[in-house]
Tab-separated table of C-alpha atoms and ligand atoms in Angstrom:
chain	number	residue	atom	x	y	z
A	11	UNK	CA	-13.983	-78.510	-3.998
A	12	UNK	CA	-17.461	-79.346	-5.299
A	13	UNK	CA	-20.070	-76.758	-4.306
A	14	UNK	CA	-23.081	-78.145	-2.489
A	15	UNK	CA	-26.513	-77.445	-3.933
A	16	UNK	CA	-28.583	-75.330	-1.471
A	17	UNK	CA	-30.808	-78.211	-0.374
A	18	UNK	CA	-27.811	-80.225	0.771
A	19	UNK	CA	-26.749	-77.819	3.480
A	20	UNK	CA	-27.393	-79.079	6.991
A	21	UNK	CA	-29.833	-77.289	9.321
A	22	UNK	CA	-28.878	-74.806	12.019
A	23	UNK	CA	-26.650	-72.564	9.970
A	24	UNK	CA	-27.193	-69.087	11.410
A	25	UNK	CA	-28.933	-66.757	8.967
A	26	UNK	CA	-27.947	-63.697	11.027
A	27	UNK	CA	-25.153	-61.909	12.884
A	28	UNK	CA	-26.111	-60.719	16.358
A	29	UNK	CA	-25.519	-56.986	16.678
A	30	UNK	CA	-26.814	-54.499	19.191
A	31	UNK	CA	-26.183	-50.987	20.441
A	32	UNK	CA	-27.171	-49.104	23.587
A	33	UNK	CA	-30.928	-48.755	23.919
A	34	UNK	CA	-32.522	-45.402	23.241
A	35	UNK	CA	-34.891	-44.018	25.875
A	36	UNK	CA	-37.840	-45.294	23.819
A	37	UNK	CA	-36.356	-48.761	23.480
A	38	UNK	CA	-35.717	-48.968	27.210
A	39	UNK	CA	-39.326	-47.956	27.807
A	40	UNK	CA	-40.374	-50.593	25.274
A	41	UNK	CA	-38.773	-53.295	27.395
A	42	UNK	CA	-39.569	-51.898	30.839
A	43	UNK	CA	-43.181	-50.899	30.314
A	44	UNK	CA	-44.430	-53.025	27.450
A	45	UNK	CA	-42.101	-56.020	27.245
A	46	UNK	CA	-44.118	-58.217	29.546
A	47	UNK	CA	-47.212	-57.824	27.393
A	48	UNK	CA	-45.595	-58.213	23.991
A	49	UNK	CA	-42.930	-60.897	24.486
A	50	UNK	CA	-43.974	-64.497	24.025
A	51	UNK	CA	-42.035	-66.942	26.138
A	52	UNK	CA	-42.115	-70.127	24.113
A	53	UNK	CA	-40.464	-72.504	26.599
A	54	UNK	CA	-42.343	-75.758	26.943
A	55	UNK	CA	-45.415	-74.384	25.217
A	56	UNK	CA	-47.055	-74.521	21.826
A	57	UNK	CA	-48.749	-71.460	20.382
A	58	UNK	CA	-52.393	-71.305	21.395
A	59	UNK	CA	-54.224	-68.345	19.830
A	60	UNK	CA	-56.865	-68.195	22.574
A	61	UNK	CA	-54.246	-67.982	25.319
A	62	UNK	CA	-52.106	-65.408	23.518
A	63	UNK	CA	-54.668	-63.246	21.708
A	64	UNK	CA	-57.930	-64.278	23.359
A	65	UNK	CA	-59.377	-65.196	19.968
A	66	UNK	CA	-58.745	-67.253	16.845
A	67	UNK	CA	-57.919	-65.013	13.876
A	68	UNK	CA	-55.844	-65.328	10.702
A	69	UNK	CA	-52.209	-65.434	11.780
A	70	UNK	CA	-49.218	-63.780	10.103
A	71	UNK	CA	-45.699	-64.603	11.287
A	72	UNK	CA	-42.882	-62.275	10.199
A	73	UNK	CA	-39.290	-63.498	10.192
A	74	UNK	CA	-36.722	-60.754	10.825
A	75	UNK	CA	-38.791	-57.579	11.192
A	76	UNK	CA	-35.726	-55.413	11.916
A	77	UNK	CA	-36.866	-52.296	13.772
A	78	UNK	CA	-40.463	-53.366	13.183
A	79	UNK	CA	-41.977	-50.185	11.755
A	80	UNK	CA	-43.547	-51.956	8.760
A	81	UNK	CA	-44.907	-54.753	10.948
A	82	UNK	CA	-46.511	-52.151	13.217
A	83	UNK	CA	-48.116	-50.553	10.136
A	84	UNK	CA	-49.447	-53.922	9.000
A	85	UNK	CA	-50.864	-54.763	12.428
A	86	UNK	CA	-52.559	-51.358	12.616
A	87	UNK	CA	-53.995	-51.750	9.121
A	88	UNK	CA	-55.400	-55.238	9.758
A	89	UNK	CA	-57.005	-55.405	13.242
A	90	UNK	CA	-58.886	-58.528	12.140
A	91	UNK	CA	-55.590	-60.463	11.873
A	92	UNK	CA	-53.008	-61.432	14.496
A	93	UNK	CA	-49.262	-60.950	13.974
A	94	UNK	CA	-46.203	-62.521	15.570
A	95	UNK	CA	-42.792	-61.065	14.716
A	96	UNK	CA	-39.591	-63.008	15.335
A	97	UNK	CA	-36.236	-61.197	15.634
A	98	UNK	CA	-32.880	-61.650	17.275
A	99	UNK	CA	-31.881	-57.950	17.195
A	100	UNK	CA	-32.353	-56.557	20.732
A	101	UNK	CA	-32.852	-52.946	19.620
A	102	UNK	CA	-35.498	-53.998	17.109
A	103	UNK	CA	-37.330	-56.082	19.700
A	104	UNK	CA	-37.282	-53.184	22.147
A	105	UNK	CA	-38.351	-50.665	19.492
A	106	UNK	CA	-41.334	-52.690	18.315
A	107	UNK	CA	-42.513	-53.120	21.923
A	108	UNK	CA	-42.328	-49.351	22.346
A	109	UNK	CA	-44.199	-48.614	19.096
A	110	UNK	CA	-46.848	-51.255	19.804
A	111	UNK	CA	-47.259	-50.222	23.433
A	112	UNK	CA	-47.674	-46.527	22.646
A	113	UNK	CA	-50.427	-47.472	20.166
A	114	UNK	CA	-51.981	-50.044	22.518
A	115	UNK	CA	-51.853	-52.686	19.780
A	116	UNK	CA	-53.414	-55.940	20.875
A	117	UNK	CA	-53.017	-58.024	17.701
A	118	UNK	CA	-49.199	-58.232	17.797
A	119	UNK	CA	-46.661	-60.192	19.846
A	120	UNK	CA	-42.923	-60.747	19.417
A	121	UNK	CA	-40.456	-63.542	19.963
A	122	UNK	CA	-36.745	-63.198	20.687
A	123	UNK	CA	-34.768	-65.880	18.898
A	124	UNK	CA	-33.889	-67.716	15.729
A	125	UNK	CA	-37.051	-67.937	13.668
A	126	UNK	CA	-36.113	-71.416	12.467
A	127	UNK	CA	-36.094	-72.709	16.037
A	128	UNK	CA	-39.246	-70.816	16.971
A	129	UNK	CA	-41.127	-72.061	13.922
A	130	UNK	CA	-40.036	-75.600	14.527
A	131	UNK	CA	-40.793	-75.745	18.250
A	132	UNK	CA	-43.496	-73.211	19.052
A	133	UNK	CA	-45.956	-73.478	16.177
A	134	UNK	CA	-48.111	-76.525	15.445
A	135	UNK	CA	-48.195	-77.888	11.932
A	136	UNK	CA	-50.871	-76.308	9.694
A	137	UNK	CA	-51.359	-73.357	12.061
A	138	UNK	CA	-50.104	-70.238	10.215
A	139	UNK	CA	-51.887	-68.320	7.461
A	140	UNK	CA	-48.944	-66.235	6.237
A	141	UNK	CA	-45.197	-66.315	6.778
A	142	UNK	CA	-43.477	-63.154	5.573
A	143	UNK	CA	-39.796	-62.451	5.055
A	144	UNK	CA	-39.002	-58.907	3.976
A	145	UNK	CA	-35.544	-57.840	2.847
A	146	UNK	CA	-33.790	-60.700	4.567
A	147	UNK	CA	-30.002	-60.523	4.831
A	148	UNK	CA	-28.872	-61.217	1.239
A	149	UNK	CA	-25.508	-62.766	2.163
A	150	UNK	CA	-24.054	-61.663	-1.196
A	151	UNK	CA	-20.756	-63.572	-1.085
A	152	UNK	CA	-20.948	-67.025	-2.611
A	153	UNK	CA	-19.334	-68.650	0.418
A	154	UNK	CA	-22.135	-67.162	2.567
A	155	UNK	CA	-25.080	-68.222	0.393
A	156	UNK	CA	-25.628	-71.105	2.805
A	157	UNK	CA	-26.688	-68.500	5.395
A	158	UNK	CA	-29.593	-67.254	3.303
A	159	UNK	CA	-32.914	-67.932	4.988
A	160	UNK	CA	-34.503	-69.267	1.813
A	161	UNK	CA	-33.150	-72.797	1.454
A	162	UNK	CA	-35.029	-75.900	0.388
A	163	UNK	CA	-35.077	-77.414	3.888
A	164	UNK	CA	-36.231	-74.142	5.493
A	165	UNK	CA	-39.042	-73.849	2.959
A	166	UNK	CA	-40.205	-77.342	3.887
A	167	UNK	CA	-40.308	-76.264	7.540
A	168	UNK	CA	-42.445	-73.286	6.541
A	169	UNK	CA	-44.670	-75.500	4.410
A	170	UNK	CA	-45.209	-77.770	7.408
A	171	UNK	CA	-46.307	-74.845	9.597
A	172	UNK	CA	-48.538	-73.113	7.016
A	173	UNK	CA	-52.182	-74.056	6.663
A	174	UNK	CA	-53.201	-75.459	3.301
A	175	UNK	CA	-53.845	-72.356	1.205
A	176	UNK	CA	-51.489	-70.362	3.444
A	177	UNK	CA	-48.929	-68.063	1.870
A	178	UNK	CA	-45.187	-67.538	2.021
A	179	UNK	CA	-44.387	-63.959	0.983
A	180	UNK	CA	-40.831	-62.749	0.529
A	181	UNK	CA	-39.436	-59.521	-0.861
A	182	UNK	CA	-35.850	-58.535	-1.562
A	183	UNK	CA	-33.876	-55.741	-3.186
A	184	UNK	CA	-31.039	-58.117	-4.051
A	185	UNK	CA	-31.458	-59.439	-7.595
A	186	UNK	CA	-29.376	-62.572	-7.125
A	187	UNK	CA	-31.307	-63.500	-3.984
A	188	UNK	CA	-34.603	-62.823	-5.806
A	189	UNK	CA	-33.769	-65.373	-8.495
A	190	UNK	CA	-32.404	-67.757	-5.852
A	191	UNK	CA	-35.730	-67.586	-3.964
A	192	UNK	CA	-37.787	-68.060	-7.087
A	193	UNK	CA	-35.747	-71.058	-8.194
A	194	UNK	CA	-35.870	-72.767	-4.787
A	195	UNK	CA	-39.581	-72.160	-4.311
A	196	UNK	CA	-40.489	-73.300	-7.838
A	197	UNK	CA	-38.691	-76.564	-7.078
A	198	UNK	CA	-40.068	-76.931	-3.541
A	199	UNK	CA	-42.578	-79.714	-3.136
A	200	UNK	CA	-46.044	-78.563	-2.102
A	201	UNK	CA	-45.751	-74.909	-3.105
A	202	UNK	CA	-47.440	-73.125	-6.007
A	203	UNK	CA	-46.481	-69.716	-7.363
A	204	UNK	CA	-49.546	-67.466	-6.947
A	205	UNK	CA	-48.434	-65.184	-9.763
A	206	UNK	CA	-47.746	-67.880	-12.352
A	207	UNK	CA	-44.825	-70.194	-12.909
A	208	UNK	CA	-41.433	-68.496	-12.613
A	209	UNK	CA	-43.049	-65.052	-12.203
A	210	UNK	CA	-42.285	-62.432	-9.597
A	211	UNK	CA	-45.352	-60.851	-8.010
A	212	UNK	CA	-46.294	-57.191	-8.341
A	213	UNK	CA	-45.798	-55.477	-4.997
A	214	UNK	CA	-48.975	-56.164	-2.960
A	215	UNK	CA	-50.542	-52.932	-1.676
A	216	UNK	CA	-50.708	-54.307	1.895
A	217	UNK	CA	-46.906	-54.521	2.156
A	218	UNK	CA	-45.610	-51.242	3.655
A	219	UNK	CA	-42.202	-49.846	2.744
A	220	UNK	CA	-39.601	-51.280	5.102
A	221	UNK	CA	-36.444	-49.627	6.408
A	222	UNK	CA	-34.195	-51.891	4.349
A	223	UNK	CA	-36.356	-51.441	1.274
A	224	UNK	CA	-35.848	-47.672	1.507
A	225	UNK	CA	-32.125	-48.290	1.876
A	226	UNK	CA	-32.247	-50.439	-1.265
A	227	UNK	CA	-34.112	-47.705	-3.182
A	228	UNK	CA	-31.455	-45.194	-2.148
A	229	UNK	CA	-28.791	-47.514	-3.529
A	230	UNK	CA	-30.691	-47.771	-6.832
A	231	UNK	CA	-31.763	-51.387	-6.257
A	232	UNK	CA	-34.933	-52.923	-7.684
A	233	UNK	CA	-37.470	-54.819	-5.550
A	234	UNK	CA	-38.766	-58.331	-6.171
A	235	UNK	CA	-41.709	-60.007	-4.403
A	236	UNK	CA	-42.506	-63.722	-4.444
A	237	UNK	CA	-45.814	-65.173	-3.248
A	238	UNK	CA	-46.230	-68.926	-2.965
A	239	UNK	CA	-49.156	-70.864	-1.545
A	240	UNK	CA	-49.129	-74.223	0.203
A	241	UNK	CA	-50.959	-76.808	-1.845
A	242	UNK	CA	-53.129	-79.556	-0.368
B	2	LIG	C1	-31.727	-56.924	6.500
B	2	LIG	S1	-32.701	-56.922	7.949
B	2	LIG	C2	-34.332	-56.501	7.328
B	2	LIG	C3	-35.234	-55.998	8.395
B	2	LIG	C4	-36.655	-55.608	7.948
B	2	LIG	N1	-37.396	-56.765	7.479
B	2	LIG	C5	-36.633	-54.529	6.909
B	2	LIG	O1	-36.982	-54.813	5.743
B	2	LIG	O2	-36.284	-53.384	7.245
B	2	LIG	C6	-32.895	-58.650	8.285
B	2	LIG	C7	-33.312	-58.940	9.719
B	2	LIG	O3	-33.584	-60.313	9.852
B	2	LIG	C8	-33.143	-60.740	11.125
B	2	LIG	N2	-32.920	-62.193	11.036
B	2	LIG	C9	-32.129	-62.849	10.175
B	2	LIG	N3	-32.204	-64.174	10.359
B	2	LIG	C10	-33.104	-64.357	11.365
B	2	LIG	C11	-33.594	-65.513	12.027
B	2	LIG	N4	-33.193	-66.726	11.664
B	2	LIG	N5	-34.472	-65.345	13.018
B	2	LIG	C12	-34.871	-64.101	13.401
B	2	LIG	N6	-34.443	-62.969	12.805
B	2	LIG	C13	-33.566	-63.106	11.805
B	2	LIG	C14	-31.884	-59.923	11.377
B	2	LIG	O4	-31.605	-59.804	12.753
B	2	LIG	C15	-32.253	-58.592	10.749
B	2	LIG	O5	-32.824	-57.705	11.688
């Protein structure tokens, strides 16, 4: 059978497996006490920064924040920016609400669902300053490569939602996925590599260590960052 090139895969292939375990006490508190404040309910609405954050500030959207510790660190370190994290993992969603609530963070909200659907339906075109994707599921088996988040059609969705000059930032500890990302993004219309053609970026100092990055280090993996900007 002929293998399809990545850009020929149809949309709506799940990039994740839904898994969850019993909530810890903190996670339950995250939902019960802080969930109402932090969860965005996107039904029949389009993101309006004034309504959600009460201001217009540079916006970062993170796809797949996991347990959310690094996103919390970023939101704490950059109070002048607003952050929206999208996850489908219930424990991670509950944990980030707990961490954010205990710190009374006001520049962060979360969405429960497939980031591809949320990006497509909730965000206006040209509305996001940064989309970040850290240590996304690498789907190492060849037959699963179609589940990788970085695909040509998904990058065009992200391009549509980014402002001109906005940035897509991805990092991975999986070498094959790193080269896959670089190749797709280099060939993606409307994107320019901020580091130089076909170059990986040095790790930016604003990106905190993530849980899966630490796991990668412990397994002896390297780390690769890519930073691409949306051209006019
Ligand atoms: C390998 S984990 C990495 C988590 C975190 N970024 C880190 O570095 O520790 C990937 C996460 O992405 C989430 N994910 C994958 N595809 C997603 C999608 N389409 N929408 C929302 N979350 C997604 C998964 O649920 C999982 O929690």
